[in-house]
Short mmCIF file of C-alpha atoms in Angstrom, two decimals:
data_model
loop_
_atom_site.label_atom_id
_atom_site.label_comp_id
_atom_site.label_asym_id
_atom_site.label_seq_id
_atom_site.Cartn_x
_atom_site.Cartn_y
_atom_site.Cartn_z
CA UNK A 149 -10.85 6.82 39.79
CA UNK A 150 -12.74 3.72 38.71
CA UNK A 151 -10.48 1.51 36.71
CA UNK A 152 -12.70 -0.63 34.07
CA UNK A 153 -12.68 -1.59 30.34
CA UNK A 154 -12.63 1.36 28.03
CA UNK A 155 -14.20 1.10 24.58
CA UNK A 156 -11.24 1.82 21.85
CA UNK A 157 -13.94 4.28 20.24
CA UNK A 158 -13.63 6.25 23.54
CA UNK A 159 -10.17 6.31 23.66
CA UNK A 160 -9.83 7.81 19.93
CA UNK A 161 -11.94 10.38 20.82
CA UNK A 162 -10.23 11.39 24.43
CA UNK A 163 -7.65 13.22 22.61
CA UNK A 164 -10.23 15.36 20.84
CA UNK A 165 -11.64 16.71 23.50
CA UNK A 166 -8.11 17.15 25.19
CA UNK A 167 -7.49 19.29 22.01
CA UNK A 168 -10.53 21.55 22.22
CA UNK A 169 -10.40 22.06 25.73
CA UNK A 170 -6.72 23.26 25.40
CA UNK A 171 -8.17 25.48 22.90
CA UNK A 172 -11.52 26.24 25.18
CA UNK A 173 -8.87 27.32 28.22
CA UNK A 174 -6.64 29.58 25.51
CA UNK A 175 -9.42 31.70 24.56
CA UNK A 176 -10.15 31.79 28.51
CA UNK A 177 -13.13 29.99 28.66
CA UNK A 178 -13.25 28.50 32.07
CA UNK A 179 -16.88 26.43 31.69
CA UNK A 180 -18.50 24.95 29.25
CA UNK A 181 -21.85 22.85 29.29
CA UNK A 182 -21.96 19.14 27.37
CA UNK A 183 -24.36 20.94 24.99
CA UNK A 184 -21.88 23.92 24.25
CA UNK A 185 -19.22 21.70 23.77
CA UNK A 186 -21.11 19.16 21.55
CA UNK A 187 -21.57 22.13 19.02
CA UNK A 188 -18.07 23.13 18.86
CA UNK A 189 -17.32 19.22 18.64
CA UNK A 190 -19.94 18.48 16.10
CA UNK A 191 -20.60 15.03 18.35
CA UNK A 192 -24.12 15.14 20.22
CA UNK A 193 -24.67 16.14 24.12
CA UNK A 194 -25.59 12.88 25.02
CA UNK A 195 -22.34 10.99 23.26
CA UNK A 196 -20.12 13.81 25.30
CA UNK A 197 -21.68 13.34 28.97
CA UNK A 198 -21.14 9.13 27.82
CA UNK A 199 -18.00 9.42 27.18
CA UNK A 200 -17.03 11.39 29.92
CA UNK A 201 -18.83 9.53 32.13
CA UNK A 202 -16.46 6.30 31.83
CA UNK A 203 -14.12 8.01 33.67
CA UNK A 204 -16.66 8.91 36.31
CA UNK A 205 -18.01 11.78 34.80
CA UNK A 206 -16.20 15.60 35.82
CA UNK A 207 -19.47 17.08 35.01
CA UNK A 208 -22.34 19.13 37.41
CA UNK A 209 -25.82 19.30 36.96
CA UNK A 210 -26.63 22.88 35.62
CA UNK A 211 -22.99 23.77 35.81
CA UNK A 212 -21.31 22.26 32.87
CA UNK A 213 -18.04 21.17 32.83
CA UNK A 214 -14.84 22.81 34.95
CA UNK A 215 -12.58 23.24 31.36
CA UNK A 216 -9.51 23.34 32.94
CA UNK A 217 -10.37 20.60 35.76
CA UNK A 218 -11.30 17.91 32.84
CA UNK A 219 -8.94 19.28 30.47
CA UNK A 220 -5.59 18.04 33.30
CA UNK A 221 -7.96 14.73 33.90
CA UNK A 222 -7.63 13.34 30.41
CA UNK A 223 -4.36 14.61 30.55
CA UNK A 224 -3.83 12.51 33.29
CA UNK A 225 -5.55 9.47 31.61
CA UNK A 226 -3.55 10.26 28.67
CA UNK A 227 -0.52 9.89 30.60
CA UNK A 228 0.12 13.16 29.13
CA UNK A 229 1.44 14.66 33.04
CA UNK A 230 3.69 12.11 32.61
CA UNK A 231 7.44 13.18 30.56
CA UNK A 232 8.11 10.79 27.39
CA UNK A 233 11.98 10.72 26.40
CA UNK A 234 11.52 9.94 22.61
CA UNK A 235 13.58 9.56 19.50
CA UNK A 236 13.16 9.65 15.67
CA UNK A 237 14.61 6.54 13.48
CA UNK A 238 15.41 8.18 10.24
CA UNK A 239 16.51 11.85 9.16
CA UNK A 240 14.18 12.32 6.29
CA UNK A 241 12.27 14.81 5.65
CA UNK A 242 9.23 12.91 7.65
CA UNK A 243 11.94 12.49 10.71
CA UNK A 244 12.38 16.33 10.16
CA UNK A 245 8.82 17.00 10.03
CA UNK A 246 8.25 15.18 13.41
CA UNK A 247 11.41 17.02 15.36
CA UNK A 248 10.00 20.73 13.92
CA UNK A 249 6.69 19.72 16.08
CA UNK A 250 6.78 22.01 19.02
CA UNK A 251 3.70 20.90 20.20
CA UNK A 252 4.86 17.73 21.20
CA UNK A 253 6.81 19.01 23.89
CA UNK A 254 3.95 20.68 25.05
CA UNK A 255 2.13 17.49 25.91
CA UNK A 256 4.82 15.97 27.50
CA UNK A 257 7.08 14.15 24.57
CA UNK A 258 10.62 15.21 24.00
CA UNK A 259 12.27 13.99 21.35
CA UNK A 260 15.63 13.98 22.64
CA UNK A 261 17.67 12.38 19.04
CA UNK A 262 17.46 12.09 15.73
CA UNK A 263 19.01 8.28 14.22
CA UNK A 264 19.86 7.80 10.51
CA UNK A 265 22.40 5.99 8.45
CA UNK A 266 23.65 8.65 6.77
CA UNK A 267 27.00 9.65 7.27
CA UNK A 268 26.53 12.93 5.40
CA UNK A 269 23.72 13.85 8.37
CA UNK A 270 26.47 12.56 11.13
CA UNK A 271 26.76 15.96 13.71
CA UNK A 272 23.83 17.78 12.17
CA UNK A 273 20.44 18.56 13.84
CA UNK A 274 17.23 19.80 14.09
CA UNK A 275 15.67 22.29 15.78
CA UNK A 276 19.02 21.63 18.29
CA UNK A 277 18.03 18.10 18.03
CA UNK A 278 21.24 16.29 17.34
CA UNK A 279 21.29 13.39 14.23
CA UNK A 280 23.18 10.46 15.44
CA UNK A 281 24.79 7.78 13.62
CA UNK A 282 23.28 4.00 14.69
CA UNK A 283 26.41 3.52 16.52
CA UNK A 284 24.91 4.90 19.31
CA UNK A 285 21.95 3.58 19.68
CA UNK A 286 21.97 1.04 22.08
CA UNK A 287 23.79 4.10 24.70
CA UNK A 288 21.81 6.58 23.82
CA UNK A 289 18.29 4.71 24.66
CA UNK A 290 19.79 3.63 27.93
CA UNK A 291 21.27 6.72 29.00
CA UNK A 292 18.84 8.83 28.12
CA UNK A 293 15.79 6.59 29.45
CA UNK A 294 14.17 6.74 26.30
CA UNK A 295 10.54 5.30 26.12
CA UNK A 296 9.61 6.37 22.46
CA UNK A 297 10.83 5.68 19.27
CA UNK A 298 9.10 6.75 16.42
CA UNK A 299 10.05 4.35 13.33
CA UNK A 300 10.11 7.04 10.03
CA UNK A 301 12.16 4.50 7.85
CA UNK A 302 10.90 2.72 4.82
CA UNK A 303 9.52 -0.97 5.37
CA UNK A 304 12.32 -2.64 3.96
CA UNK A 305 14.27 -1.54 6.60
CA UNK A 306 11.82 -1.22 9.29
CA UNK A 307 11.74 -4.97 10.55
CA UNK A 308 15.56 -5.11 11.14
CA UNK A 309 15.23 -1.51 13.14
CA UNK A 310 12.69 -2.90 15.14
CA UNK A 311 14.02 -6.25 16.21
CA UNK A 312 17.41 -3.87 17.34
CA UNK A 313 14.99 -1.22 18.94
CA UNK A 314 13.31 -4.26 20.68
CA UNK A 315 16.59 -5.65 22.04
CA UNK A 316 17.85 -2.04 23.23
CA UNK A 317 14.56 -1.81 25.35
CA UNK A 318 12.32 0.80 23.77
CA UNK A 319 8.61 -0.21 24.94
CA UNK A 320 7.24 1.87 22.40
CA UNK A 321 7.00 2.54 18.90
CA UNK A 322 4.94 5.16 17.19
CA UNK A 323 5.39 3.09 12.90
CA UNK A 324 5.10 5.58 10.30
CA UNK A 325 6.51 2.68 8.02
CA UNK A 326 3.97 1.02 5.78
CA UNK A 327 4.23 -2.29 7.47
CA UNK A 328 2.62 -4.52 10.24
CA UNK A 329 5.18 -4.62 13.28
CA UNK A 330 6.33 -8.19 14.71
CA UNK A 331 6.93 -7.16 18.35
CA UNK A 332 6.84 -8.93 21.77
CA UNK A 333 3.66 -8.93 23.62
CA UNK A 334 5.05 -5.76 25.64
CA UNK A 335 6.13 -3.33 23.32
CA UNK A 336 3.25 -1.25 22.28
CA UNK A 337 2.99 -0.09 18.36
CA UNK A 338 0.95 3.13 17.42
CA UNK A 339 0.71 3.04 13.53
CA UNK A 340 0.01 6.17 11.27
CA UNK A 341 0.04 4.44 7.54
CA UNK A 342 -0.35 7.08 5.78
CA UNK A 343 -1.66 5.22 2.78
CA UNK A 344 -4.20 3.79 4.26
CA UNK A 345 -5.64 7.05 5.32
CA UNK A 346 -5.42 8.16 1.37
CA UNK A 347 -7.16 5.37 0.45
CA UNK A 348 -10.25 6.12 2.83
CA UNK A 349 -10.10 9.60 1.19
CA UNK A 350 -10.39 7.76 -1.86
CA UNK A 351 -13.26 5.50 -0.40
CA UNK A 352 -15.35 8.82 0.19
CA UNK A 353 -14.40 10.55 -2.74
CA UNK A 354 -15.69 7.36 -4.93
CA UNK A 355 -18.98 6.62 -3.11
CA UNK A 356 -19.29 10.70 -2.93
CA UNK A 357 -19.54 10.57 -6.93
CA UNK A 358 -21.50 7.47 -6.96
CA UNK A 359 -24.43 8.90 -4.82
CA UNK A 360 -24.08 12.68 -6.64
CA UNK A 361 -23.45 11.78 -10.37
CA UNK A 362 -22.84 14.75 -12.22
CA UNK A 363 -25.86 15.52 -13.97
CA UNK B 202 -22.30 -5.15 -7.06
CA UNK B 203 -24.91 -5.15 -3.65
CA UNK B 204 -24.97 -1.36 -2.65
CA UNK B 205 -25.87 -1.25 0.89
CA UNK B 206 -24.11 0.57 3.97
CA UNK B 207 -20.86 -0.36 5.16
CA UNK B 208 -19.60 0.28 8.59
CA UNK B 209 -16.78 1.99 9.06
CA UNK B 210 -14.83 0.01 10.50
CA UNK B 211 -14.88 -2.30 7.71
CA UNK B 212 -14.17 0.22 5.49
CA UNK B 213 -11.13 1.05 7.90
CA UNK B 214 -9.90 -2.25 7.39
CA UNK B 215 -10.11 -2.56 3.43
CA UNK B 216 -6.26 -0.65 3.16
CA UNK B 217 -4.41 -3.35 5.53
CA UNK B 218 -6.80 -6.19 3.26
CA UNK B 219 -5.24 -3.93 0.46
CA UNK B 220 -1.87 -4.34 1.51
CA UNK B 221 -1.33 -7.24 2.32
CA UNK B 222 -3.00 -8.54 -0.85
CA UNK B 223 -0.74 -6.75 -3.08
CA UNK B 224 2.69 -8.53 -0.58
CA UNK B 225 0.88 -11.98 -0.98
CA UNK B 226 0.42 -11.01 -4.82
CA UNK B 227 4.16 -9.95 -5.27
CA UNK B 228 5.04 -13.02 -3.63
CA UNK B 229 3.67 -14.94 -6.36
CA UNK B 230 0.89 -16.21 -4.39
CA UNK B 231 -2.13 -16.71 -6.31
CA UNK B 232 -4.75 -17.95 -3.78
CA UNK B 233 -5.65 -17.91 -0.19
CA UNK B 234 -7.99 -19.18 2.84
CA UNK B 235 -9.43 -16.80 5.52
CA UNK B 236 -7.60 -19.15 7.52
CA UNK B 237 -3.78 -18.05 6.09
CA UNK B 238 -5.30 -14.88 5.20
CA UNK B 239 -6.38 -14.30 9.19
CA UNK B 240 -3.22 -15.70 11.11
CA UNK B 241 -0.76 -12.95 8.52
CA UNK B 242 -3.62 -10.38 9.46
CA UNK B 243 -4.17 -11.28 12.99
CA UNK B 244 -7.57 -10.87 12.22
CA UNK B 245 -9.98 -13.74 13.18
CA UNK B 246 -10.72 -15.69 10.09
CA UNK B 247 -14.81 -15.38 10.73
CA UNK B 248 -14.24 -10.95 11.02
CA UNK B 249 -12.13 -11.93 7.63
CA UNK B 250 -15.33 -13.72 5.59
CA UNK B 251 -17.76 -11.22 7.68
CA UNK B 252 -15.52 -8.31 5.97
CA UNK B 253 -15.47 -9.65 2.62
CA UNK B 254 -19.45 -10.50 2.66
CA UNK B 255 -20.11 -6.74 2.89
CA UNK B 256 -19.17 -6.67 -0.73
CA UNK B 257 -20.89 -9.83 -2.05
CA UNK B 258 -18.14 -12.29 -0.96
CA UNK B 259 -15.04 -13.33 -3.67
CA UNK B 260 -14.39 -16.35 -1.51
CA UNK B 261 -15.08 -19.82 -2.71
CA UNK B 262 -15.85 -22.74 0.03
CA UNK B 263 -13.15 -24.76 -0.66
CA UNK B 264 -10.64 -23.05 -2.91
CA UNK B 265 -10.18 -19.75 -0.43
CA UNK B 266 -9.57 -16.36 -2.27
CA UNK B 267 -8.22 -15.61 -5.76
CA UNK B 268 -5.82 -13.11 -4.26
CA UNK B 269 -5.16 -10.56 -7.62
CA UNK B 270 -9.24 -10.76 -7.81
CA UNK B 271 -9.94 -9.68 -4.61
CA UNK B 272 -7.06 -7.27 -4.75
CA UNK B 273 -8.54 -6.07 -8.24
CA UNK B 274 -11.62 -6.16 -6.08
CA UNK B 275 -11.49 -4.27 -3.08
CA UNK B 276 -8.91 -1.94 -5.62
CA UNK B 277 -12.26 -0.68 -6.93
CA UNK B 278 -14.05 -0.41 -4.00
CA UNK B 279 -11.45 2.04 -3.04
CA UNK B 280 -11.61 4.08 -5.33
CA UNK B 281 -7.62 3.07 -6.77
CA UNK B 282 -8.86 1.96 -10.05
CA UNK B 283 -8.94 5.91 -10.64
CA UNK B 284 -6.32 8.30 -11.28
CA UNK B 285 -6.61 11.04 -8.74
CA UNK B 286 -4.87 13.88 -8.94
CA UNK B 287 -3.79 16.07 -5.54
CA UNK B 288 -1.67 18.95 -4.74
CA UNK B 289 0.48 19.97 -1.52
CA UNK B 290 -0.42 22.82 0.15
CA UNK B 291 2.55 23.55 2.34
CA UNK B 292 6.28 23.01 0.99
CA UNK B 293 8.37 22.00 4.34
CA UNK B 294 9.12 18.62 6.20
CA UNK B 295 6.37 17.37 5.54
CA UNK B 296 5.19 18.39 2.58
CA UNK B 297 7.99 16.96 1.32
CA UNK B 298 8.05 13.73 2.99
CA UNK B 299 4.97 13.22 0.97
CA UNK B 300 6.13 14.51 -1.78
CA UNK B 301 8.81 11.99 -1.54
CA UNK B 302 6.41 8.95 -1.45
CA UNK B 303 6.56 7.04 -4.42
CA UNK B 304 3.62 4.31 -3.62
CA UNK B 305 1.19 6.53 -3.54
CA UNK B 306 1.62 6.86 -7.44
CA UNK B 307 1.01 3.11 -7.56
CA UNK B 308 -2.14 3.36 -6.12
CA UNK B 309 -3.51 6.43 -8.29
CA UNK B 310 -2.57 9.58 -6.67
CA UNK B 311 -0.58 12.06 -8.98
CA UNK B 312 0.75 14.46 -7.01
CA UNK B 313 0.74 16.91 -9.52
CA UNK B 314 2.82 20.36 -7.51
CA UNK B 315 3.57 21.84 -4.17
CA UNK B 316 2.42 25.41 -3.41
CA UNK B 317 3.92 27.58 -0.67
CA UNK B 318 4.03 31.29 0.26
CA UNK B 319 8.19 30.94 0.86
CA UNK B 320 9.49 32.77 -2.15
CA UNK B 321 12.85 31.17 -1.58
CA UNK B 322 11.02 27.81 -2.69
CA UNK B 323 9.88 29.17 -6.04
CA UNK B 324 10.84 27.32 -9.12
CA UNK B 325 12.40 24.45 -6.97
CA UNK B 326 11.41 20.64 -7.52
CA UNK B 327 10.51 17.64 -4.94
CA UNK B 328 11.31 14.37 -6.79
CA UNK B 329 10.49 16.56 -10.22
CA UNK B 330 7.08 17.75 -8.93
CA UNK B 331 7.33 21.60 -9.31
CA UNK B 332 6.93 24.13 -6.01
CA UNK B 333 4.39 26.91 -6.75
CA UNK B 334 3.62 30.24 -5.20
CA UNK B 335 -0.19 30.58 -4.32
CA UNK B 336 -0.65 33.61 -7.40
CA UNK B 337 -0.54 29.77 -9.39
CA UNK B 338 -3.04 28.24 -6.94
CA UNK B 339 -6.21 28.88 -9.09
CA UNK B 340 -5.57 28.22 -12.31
CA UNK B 341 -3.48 25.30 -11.76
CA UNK B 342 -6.53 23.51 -9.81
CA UNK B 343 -8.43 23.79 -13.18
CA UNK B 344 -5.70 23.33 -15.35
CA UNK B 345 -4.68 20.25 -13.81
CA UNK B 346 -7.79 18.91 -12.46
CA UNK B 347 -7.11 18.48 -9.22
CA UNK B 348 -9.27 16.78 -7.30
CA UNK B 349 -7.38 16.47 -3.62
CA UNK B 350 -5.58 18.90 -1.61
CA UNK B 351 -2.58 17.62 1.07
CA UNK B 352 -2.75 20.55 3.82
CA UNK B 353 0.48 20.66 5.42
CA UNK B 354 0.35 23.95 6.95
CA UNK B 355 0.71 24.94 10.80
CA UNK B 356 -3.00 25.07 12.28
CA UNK B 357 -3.18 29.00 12.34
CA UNK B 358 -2.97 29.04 8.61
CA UNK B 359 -5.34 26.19 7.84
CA UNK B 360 -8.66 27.80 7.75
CA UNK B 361 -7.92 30.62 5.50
CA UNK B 362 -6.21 28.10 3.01
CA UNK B 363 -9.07 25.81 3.34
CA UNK B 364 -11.24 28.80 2.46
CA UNK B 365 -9.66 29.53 -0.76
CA UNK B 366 -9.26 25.56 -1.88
CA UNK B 367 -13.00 25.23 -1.27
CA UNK B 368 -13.25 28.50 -3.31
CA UNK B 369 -11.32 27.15 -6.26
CA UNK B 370 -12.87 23.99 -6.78
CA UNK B 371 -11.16 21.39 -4.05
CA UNK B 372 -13.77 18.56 -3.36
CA UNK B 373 -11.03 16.54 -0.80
CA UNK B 374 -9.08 17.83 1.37
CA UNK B 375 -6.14 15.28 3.31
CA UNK B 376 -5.32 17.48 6.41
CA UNK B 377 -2.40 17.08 8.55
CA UNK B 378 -3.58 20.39 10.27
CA UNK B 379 -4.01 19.77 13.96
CA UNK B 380 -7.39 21.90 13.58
CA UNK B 381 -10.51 20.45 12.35
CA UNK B 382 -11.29 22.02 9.17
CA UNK B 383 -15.08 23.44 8.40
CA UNK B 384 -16.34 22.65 5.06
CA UNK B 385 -19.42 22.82 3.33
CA UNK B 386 -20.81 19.41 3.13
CA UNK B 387 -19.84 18.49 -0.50
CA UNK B 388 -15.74 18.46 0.66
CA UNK B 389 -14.53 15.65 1.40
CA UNK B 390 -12.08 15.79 4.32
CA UNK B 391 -9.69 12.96 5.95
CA UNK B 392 -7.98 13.90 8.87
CA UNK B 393 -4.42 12.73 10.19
CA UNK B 394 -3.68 14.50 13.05
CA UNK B 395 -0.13 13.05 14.64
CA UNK B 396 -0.66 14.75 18.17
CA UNK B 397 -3.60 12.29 18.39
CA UNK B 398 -1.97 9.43 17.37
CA UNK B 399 1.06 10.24 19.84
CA UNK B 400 -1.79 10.48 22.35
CA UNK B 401 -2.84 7.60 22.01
CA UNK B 402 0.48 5.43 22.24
CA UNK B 403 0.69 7.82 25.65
CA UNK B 404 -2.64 6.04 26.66
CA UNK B 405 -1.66 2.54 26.10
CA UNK B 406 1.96 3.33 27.70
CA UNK B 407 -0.12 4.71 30.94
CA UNK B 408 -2.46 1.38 30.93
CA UNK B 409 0.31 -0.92 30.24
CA UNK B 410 2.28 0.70 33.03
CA UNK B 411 -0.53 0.53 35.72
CA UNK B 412 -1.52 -3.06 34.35
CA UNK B 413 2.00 -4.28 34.63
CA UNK B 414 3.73 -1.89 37.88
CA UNK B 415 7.39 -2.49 38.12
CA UNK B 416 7.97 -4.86 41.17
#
């Protein structure tokens, strides 16, 4: 494949289409056509075949698209044929929420411990996920090659965390804490601030009443 | 204030502007350039004064930014001067886990209960907020006035409960359903979908890794 510059807008939306073409190949579908697809995406024909097209396209002329063919190549570019050892920092109930996920596994992430401070937590788990104390941290990440480590702490503590997850290797951190990460240049940070996306809510909602007073 | 169209992405950017106001504000810091502003932001300072032009400036050549002003500011813009009140649909992991999250009180969202179909839940409390059954669902969306719905329901229950919040009265809808949701054009809906997200940290893990092969 063609290796050049992707546009981040492209790359937002890859996982979209991953998702409905999961869903395309459950209900058996086995091709679709751009235009088919835009409908069911509510993004037009011409944005679809684009996008698709930066990764040298997948699509026939008067054939559509092969579902399952495209739907394993941006699994592919989505490293998602890849396996992702992965832990959860913190035992809350968001740390909880994120080891119920089944579907993770199912794209190739397995969350293989739970970390917290807690000493009432100490031997517990979730899902058969096992809660470990912090003591073994530093083994655990080694021995169990673990890439992942999603940060579910809150941001007073999430700056020490990371600066130890740093030094124990992880490459990777998916930040649910409300805070701007200080990492080295090759550690990668995937940030879900769940304020923030409130607050666009709010954004909408307030320029939704400003253009549609109530009369 | 100018009313013209924003791009998204600026509007994307207004929470972390947000945020970071309201740290340089509890820090006792009363003014700052684009320049300061930029290198805490990692945002160029010119994207900084383009940004802040969109809503008829606040900066002063010379003197920088009053920051509680432009907090105050872009505040309003987001709709945060308001008190918005919002219910949880769904009372596990995560439901809680929001449930649990005192800031987003400080910014104007009440959470104001927690409905569920579990009847083992009934009459228990998240952080006082109350967990409902559904029989409740109606009446308490008029009673209360609730204006947003958190859906934190597994994606095969979504649509029907979207359904019936559209039916009583819901005008937002925050959905952590990994499903997008179809609404009629007057509901607001902000999706955070944590597969994607995971996704995409899989993306940059896969480019990093072919950018930078192990020797």
């Amino acid at each position: 494949m063609e290796e050049r510059e992707i546009s981040k807008a492209v790359i937002k939306r890859l996982p979209r289409y991953y998702r409905y073409l999961g869903e395309l190949m459950e209900n058996g579908v086995e091709r679709i056509s751009s235009g088919e697809l835009s409908s069911r995406m509510s993004v037009t024909a011409s944005q679809i075949r684009q996008d698709l097209n930066n990764f040298g396209g997948f699509g026939q002329q008067g054939y559509g698209y092969n579902v399952k063919y495209l739907y394993e190549e941006i699994g592919k570019i989505l490293g998602l044929d890849k396996k992702h050892n992965m832990i959860i920092i913190g035992g809350g109930n968001l740390g909880q929420a994120l080891a119920n996920y089944v579907d993770f596994e199912k794209r190739g992430f397995y969350i293989k411990g739970i970390f917290d401070v807690n000493p009432v937590l100490k031997g517990l788990s979730v899902r058969g996920i096992p809660i470990h104390m912090l003591d073994d941290l530093e083994s655990f990440i080694r021995d169990e090659q673990i890439q992942i480590a999603a940060l579910t702490l809150p941001k007073s503590k999430a700056e020490e965390m990371t600066a130890l997850l740093v030094k124990y290797g992880i490459k990777a951190i998916w930040n649910f804490a409300h805070i701007d990460l200080d990492v080295p240049s090759d550690v990668l940070v995937e940030n879900v601030h769940l304020s923030e996306s409130l607050m666009q809510l709010s954004y909408n909602i307030t320029r939704y009443e400003k253009e549609h007073p109530r009369s």
